[in-house]
Amino acid sequence: MSTELKSHQLTMTVLMTPDMANFSGKVHGGAVLRLLDQVAYACASRYAGRYVVTLSVDQVMFRQPISVGELVTFLASVNYTGTSSMEIGVKVVAEDILERSVRHANSCFFTMVAVDDEGRPTPVPALQPTSSDEKRRHAAALLRRQLRQEMEQRHRELLASNPPAPE
């Protein structure tokens, strides 16, 4: 049996405990976001071999509520690499242990940046997608990157056309 791990993928499973519940008894979205950030960090830092920071989180999609007592598996993958940045896609699968059912509960995309000891961006290895799934994820990540750049440009234009009022 091979124990080789792909450095651009990571899987983590966590039991949802009562301290993660919101007022309705389901797992709080903030608890899920915290775990998502940890998984994205672990995936990106292992791939880069460096400390990384979160630049952005987008397309967070809470598809299904998660209940206390369920096992939740986070499937993370480096989908794209720039010079120092990486897009990490995370799929969240919830498992009801008693019903023996599994469902896609959440998905999102993190942009993580590798940094050196002084906190400056530092290069990461270029991702070489090989499988059809990896190539599909890479192509989709390129489109999301373009959309993020367009949104950032539009935001700058909006700020320029509406300067803050003087105090």
PDB file of C-alpha atoms in Angstrom:
ATOM      1  CA  MET A   1       0.000   0.000   0.000  1.00  0.00           C
ATOM      2  CA  SER A   2       1.352   3.410  -0.974  1.00  0.00           C
ATOM      3  CA  THR A   3       1.434   6.150   1.665  1.00  0.00           C
ATOM      4  CA  GLU A   4       2.472   8.840  -0.818  1.00  0.00           C
ATOM      5  CA  LEU A   5       0.444  12.021  -0.430  1.00  0.00           C
ATOM      6  CA  LYS A   6      -0.105  14.498  -3.207  1.00  0.00           C
ATOM      7  CA  SER A   7       1.337  17.753  -1.893  1.00  0.00           C
ATOM      8  CA  HIS A   8      -1.420  19.787  -3.568  1.00  0.00           C
ATOM      9  CA  GLN A   9      -4.316  17.967  -1.879  1.00  0.00           C
ATOM     10  CA  LEU A  10      -5.400  17.557   1.717  1.00  0.00           C
ATOM     11  CA  THR A  11      -8.273  15.796   3.481  1.00  0.00           C
ATOM     12  CA  MET A  12      -9.347  16.472   7.062  1.00  0.00           C
ATOM     13  CA  THR A  13     -12.300  14.980   8.951  1.00  0.00           C
ATOM     14  CA  VAL A  14     -13.747  16.602  12.083  1.00  0.00           C
ATOM     15  CA  LEU A  15     -16.560  15.558  14.405  1.00  0.00           C
ATOM     16  CA  MET A  16     -19.065  18.382  14.899  1.00  0.00           C
ATOM     17  CA  THR A  17     -19.429  18.942  18.646  1.00  0.00           C
ATOM     18  CA  PRO A  18     -22.025  20.827  20.758  1.00  0.00           C
ATOM     19  CA  ASP A  19     -19.679  23.807  21.265  1.00  0.00           C
ATOM     20  CA  MET A  20     -19.989  24.474  17.497  1.00  0.00           C
ATOM     21  CA  ALA A  21     -23.795  24.832  17.582  1.00  0.00           C
ATOM     22  CA  ASN A  22     -25.758  28.001  16.885  1.00  0.00           C
ATOM     23  CA  PHE A  23     -29.119  28.910  18.460  1.00  0.00           C
ATOM     24  CA  SER A  24     -31.015  26.586  16.103  1.00  0.00           C
ATOM     25  CA  GLY A  25     -28.898  23.593  17.098  1.00  0.00           C
ATOM     26  CA  LYS A  26     -27.066  23.342  13.789  1.00  0.00           C
ATOM     27  CA  VAL A  27     -23.329  23.923  13.365  1.00  0.00           C
ATOM     28  CA  HIS A  28     -22.614  27.656  13.250  1.00  0.00           C
ATOM     29  CA  GLY A  29     -21.426  28.950   9.870  1.00  0.00           C
ATOM     30  CA  GLY A  30     -18.572  30.747  11.633  1.00  0.00           C
ATOM     31  CA  ALA A  31     -17.321  27.447  13.060  1.00  0.00           C
ATOM     32  CA  VAL A  32     -17.327  25.974   9.557  1.00  0.00           C
ATOM     33  CA  LEU A  33     -15.513  29.050   8.167  1.00  0.00           C
ATOM     34  CA  ARG A  34     -12.840  28.735  10.866  1.00  0.00           C
ATOM     35  CA  LEU A  35     -12.242  25.097   9.933  1.00  0.00           C
ATOM     36  CA  LEU A  36     -12.248  25.993   6.220  1.00  0.00           C
ATOM     37  CA  ASP A  37      -9.511  28.584   6.823  1.00  0.00           C
ATOM     38  CA  GLN A  38      -7.441  26.046   8.770  1.00  0.00           C
ATOM     39  CA  VAL A  39      -7.801  23.453   6.007  1.00  0.00           C
ATOM     40  CA  ALA A  40      -6.920  26.004   3.297  1.00  0.00           C
ATOM     41  CA  TYR A  41      -3.877  27.056   5.344  1.00  0.00           C
ATOM     42  CA  ALA A  42      -2.732  23.454   5.833  1.00  0.00           C
ATOM     43  CA  CYS A  43      -3.148  22.610   2.137  1.00  0.00           C
ATOM     44  CA  ALA A  44      -1.418  25.773   0.889  1.00  0.00           C
ATOM     45  CA  SER A  45       1.442  25.760   3.389  1.00  0.00           C
ATOM     46  CA  ARG A  46       2.215  22.090   2.753  1.00  0.00           C
ATOM     47  CA  TYR A  47       2.252  22.715  -1.005  1.00  0.00           C
ATOM     48  CA  ALA A  48       4.387  25.877  -0.743  1.00  0.00           C
ATOM     49  CA  GLY A  49       6.620  24.596   2.044  1.00  0.00           C
ATOM     50  CA  ARG A  50       6.174  27.989   3.727  1.00  0.00           C
ATOM     51  CA  TYR A  51       3.958  30.014   5.990  1.00  0.00           C
ATOM     52  CA  VAL A  52       0.923  31.358   4.111  1.00  0.00           C
ATOM     53  CA  VAL A  53      -1.695  34.014   4.781  1.00  0.00           C
ATOM     54  CA  THR A  54      -5.301  34.264   3.646  1.00  0.00           C
ATOM     55  CA  LEU A  55      -5.799  36.956   1.014  1.00  0.00           C
ATOM     56  CA  SER A  56      -9.450  36.315   0.189  1.00  0.00           C
ATOM     57  CA  VAL A  57     -12.339  33.918   0.492  1.00  0.00           C
ATOM     58  CA  ASP A  58     -14.972  33.795  -2.184  1.00  0.00           C
ATOM     59  CA  GLN A  59     -17.923  31.848  -3.398  1.00  0.00           C
ATOM     60  CA  VAL A  60     -18.710  30.462   0.048  1.00  0.00           C
ATOM     61  CA  MET A  61     -21.786  28.365  -0.587  1.00  0.00           C
ATOM     62  CA  PHE A  62     -23.646  26.905   2.408  1.00  0.00           C
ATOM     63  CA  ARG A  63     -25.655  24.265   0.537  1.00  0.00           C
ATOM     64  CA  GLN A  64     -26.873  22.135   3.450  1.00  0.00           C
ATOM     65  CA  PRO A  65     -26.991  22.645   7.221  1.00  0.00           C
ATOM     66  CA  ILE A  66     -24.633  20.536   9.297  1.00  0.00           C
ATOM     67  CA  SER A  67     -25.794  18.948  12.549  1.00  0.00           C
ATOM     68  CA  VAL A  68     -23.944  18.384  15.785  1.00  0.00           C
ATOM     69  CA  GLY A  69     -22.725  14.785  15.856  1.00  0.00           C
ATOM     70  CA  GLU A  70     -22.008  14.571  12.148  1.00  0.00           C
ATOM     71  CA  LEU A  71     -18.583  13.843  10.698  1.00  0.00           C
ATOM     72  CA  VAL A  72     -17.475  16.548   8.304  1.00  0.00           C
ATOM     73  CA  THR A  73     -14.759  15.931   5.748  1.00  0.00           C
ATOM     74  CA  PHE A  74     -12.924  18.844   4.132  1.00  0.00           C
ATOM     75  CA  LEU A  75     -11.429  18.022   0.722  1.00  0.00           C
ATOM     76  CA  ALA A  76      -8.900  20.690  -0.216  1.00  0.00           C
ATOM     77  CA  SER A  77      -6.935  21.113  -3.411  1.00  0.00           C
ATOM     78  CA  VAL A  78      -4.522  23.640  -4.875  1.00  0.00           C
ATOM     79  CA  ASN A  79      -6.309  24.549  -8.104  1.00  0.00           C
ATOM     80  CA  TYR A  80      -4.044  27.319  -9.403  1.00  0.00           C
ATOM     81  CA  THR A  81      -0.728  28.940  -8.583  1.00  0.00           C
ATOM     82  CA  GLY A  82       0.471  32.415  -9.433  1.00  0.00           C
ATOM     83  CA  THR A  83       3.870  33.775  -8.464  1.00  0.00           C
ATOM     84  CA  SER A  84       3.214  33.716  -4.705  1.00  0.00           C
ATOM     85  CA  SER A  85      -0.530  33.070  -4.551  1.00  0.00           C
ATOM     86  CA  MET A  86      -2.555  29.887  -4.710  1.00  0.00           C
ATOM     87  CA  GLU A  87      -6.260  29.211  -5.119  1.00  0.00           C
ATOM     88  CA  ILE A  88      -7.381  26.517  -2.724  1.00  0.00           C
ATOM     89  CA  GLY A  89     -10.748  24.917  -3.393  1.00  0.00           C
ATOM     90  CA  VAL A  90     -12.462  23.219  -0.476  1.00  0.00           C
ATOM     91  CA  LYS A  91     -15.430  20.879  -0.703  1.00  0.00           C
ATOM     92  CA  VAL A  92     -17.221  20.023   2.535  1.00  0.00           C
ATOM     93  CA  VAL A  93     -18.957  16.662   2.869  1.00  0.00           C
ATOM     94  CA  ALA A  94     -21.187  15.985   5.881  1.00  0.00           C
ATOM     95  CA  GLU A  95     -21.841  12.433   7.053  1.00  0.00           C
ATOM     96  CA  ASP A  96     -24.782  11.510   9.243  1.00  0.00           C
ATOM     97  CA  ILE A  97     -23.316   8.561  11.131  1.00  0.00           C
ATOM     98  CA  LEU A  98     -26.665   7.114  12.289  1.00  0.00           C
ATOM     99  CA  GLU A  99     -28.389   7.330   8.908  1.00  0.00           C
ATOM    100  CA  ARG A 100     -25.212   6.383   7.041  1.00  0.00           C
ATOM    101  CA  SER A 101     -25.842   9.213   4.584  1.00  0.00           C
ATOM    102  CA  VAL A 102     -23.341  11.568   2.975  1.00  0.00           C
ATOM    103  CA  ARG A 103     -24.047  14.944   1.349  1.00  0.00           C
ATOM    104  CA  HIS A 104     -22.220  17.937  -0.122  1.00  0.00           C
ATOM    105  CA  ALA A 105     -22.727  20.655   2.508  1.00  0.00           C
ATOM    106  CA  ASN A 106     -20.440  23.513   1.496  1.00  0.00           C
ATOM    107  CA  SER A 107     -17.867  24.709  -1.028  1.00  0.00           C
ATOM    108  CA  CYS A 108     -15.591  27.714  -1.270  1.00  0.00           C
ATOM    109  CA  PHE A 109     -12.358  29.087  -2.683  1.00  0.00           C
ATOM    110  CA  PHE A 110      -9.498  30.682  -0.752  1.00  0.00           C
ATOM    111  CA  THR A 111      -6.659  32.736  -2.175  1.00  0.00           C
ATOM    112  CA  MET A 112      -3.588  32.109  -0.036  1.00  0.00           C
ATOM    113  CA  VAL A 113      -0.228  33.867  -0.359  1.00  0.00           C
ATOM    114  CA  ALA A 114       3.113  32.355   0.636  1.00  0.00           C
ATOM    115  CA  VAL A 115       5.270  34.715   2.676  1.00  0.00           C
ATOM    116  CA  ASP A 116       8.906  34.761   3.779  1.00  0.00           C
ATOM    117  CA  ASP A 117      10.219  35.332   7.308  1.00  0.00           C
ATOM    118  CA  GLU A 118       9.656  39.088   6.950  1.00  0.00           C
ATOM    119  CA  GLY A 119       6.051  38.611   5.800  1.00  0.00           C
ATOM    120  CA  ARG A 120       6.744  39.473   2.150  1.00  0.00           C
ATOM    121  CA  PRO A 121       5.212  37.430  -0.676  1.00  0.00           C
ATOM    122  CA  THR A 122       7.540  34.699  -1.853  1.00  0.00           C
ATOM    123  CA  PRO A 123       7.361  32.396  -4.895  1.00  0.00           C
ATOM    124  CA  VAL A 124       5.555  29.054  -4.823  1.00  0.00           C
ATOM    125  CA  PRO A 125       6.140  26.047  -7.084  1.00  0.00           C
ATOM    126  CA  ALA A 126       4.106  26.135 -10.293  1.00  0.00           C
ATOM    127  CA  LEU A 127       1.185  23.723 -10.251  1.00  0.00           C
ATOM    128  CA  GLN A 128       1.285  21.113 -13.016  1.00  0.00           C
ATOM    129  CA  PRO A 129      -2.237  19.674 -13.355  1.00  0.00           C
ATOM    130  CA  THR A 130      -2.133  16.160 -14.779  1.00  0.00           C
ATOM    131  CA  SER A 131      -5.494  14.424 -14.301  1.00  0.00           C
ATOM    132  CA  SER A 132      -8.670  15.523 -16.067  1.00  0.00           C
ATOM    133  CA  ASP A 133     -10.116  16.686 -12.708  1.00  0.00           C
ATOM    134  CA  GLU A 134      -7.007  18.750 -11.967  1.00  0.00           C
ATOM    135  CA  LYS A 135      -7.116  20.309 -15.443  1.00  0.00           C
ATOM    136  CA  ARG A 136     -10.825  21.126 -15.036  1.00  0.00           C
ATOM    137  CA  ARG A 137     -10.185  22.733 -11.609  1.00  0.00           C
ATOM    138  CA  HIS A 138      -7.254  24.701 -13.022  1.00  0.00           C
ATOM    139  CA  ALA A 139      -9.309  26.068 -15.944  1.00  0.00           C
ATOM    140  CA  ALA A 140     -12.142  27.071 -13.598  1.00  0.00           C
ATOM    141  CA  ALA A 141      -9.633  28.720 -11.240  1.00  0.00           C
ATOM    142  CA  LEU A 142      -8.287  30.824 -14.116  1.00  0.00           C
ATOM    143  CA  LEU A 143     -11.817  32.083 -14.800  1.00  0.00           C
ATOM    144  CA  ARG A 144     -12.395  32.880 -11.107  1.00  0.00           C
ATOM    145  CA  ARG A 145      -9.046  34.712 -11.000  1.00  0.00           C
ATOM    146  CA  GLN A 146     -10.115  36.842 -13.962  1.00  0.00           C
ATOM    147  CA  LEU A 147     -13.467  37.590 -12.281  1.00  0.00           C
ATOM    148  CA  ARG A 148     -11.702  38.594  -9.028  1.00  0.00           C
ATOM    149  CA  GLN A 149      -9.434  40.963 -10.983  1.00  0.00           C
ATOM    150  CA  GLU A 150     -12.438  42.499 -12.773  1.00  0.00           C
ATOM    151  CA  MET A 151     -14.290  42.963  -9.474  1.00  0.00           C
ATOM    152  CA  GLU A 152     -11.240  44.591  -7.899  1.00  0.00           C
ATOM    153  CA  GLN A 153     -10.945  46.998 -10.853  1.00  0.00           C
ATOM    154  CA  ARG A 154     -14.657  47.865 -10.656  1.00  0.00           C
ATOM    155  CA  HIS A 155     -14.322  48.443  -6.926  1.00  0.00           C
ATOM    156  CA  ARG A 156     -11.395  50.853  -7.494  1.00  0.00           C
ATOM    157  CA  GLU A 157     -13.434  52.712 -10.129  1.00  0.00           C
ATOM    158  CA  LEU A 158     -16.394  52.945  -7.764  1.00  0.00           C
ATOM    159  CA  LEU A 159     -14.224  54.346  -4.988  1.00  0.00           C
ATOM    160  CA  ALA A 160     -12.644  56.856  -7.379  1.00  0.00           C
ATOM    161  CA  SER A 161     -16.059  58.100  -8.537  1.00  0.00           C
ATOM    162  CA  ASN A 162     -17.391  58.369  -4.957  1.00  0.00           C
ATOM    163  CA  PRO A 163     -14.608  59.825  -2.809  1.00  0.00           C
ATOM    164  CA  PRO A 164     -15.267  59.763   0.943  1.00  0.00           C
ATOM    165  CA  ALA A 165     -16.932  62.878   2.363  1.00  0.00           C
ATOM    166  CA  PRO A 166     -14.648  65.176   4.384  1.00  0.00           C
ATOM    167  CA  GLU A 167     -15.052  64.909   8.163  1.00  0.00           C
TER     168      GLU A 167
END
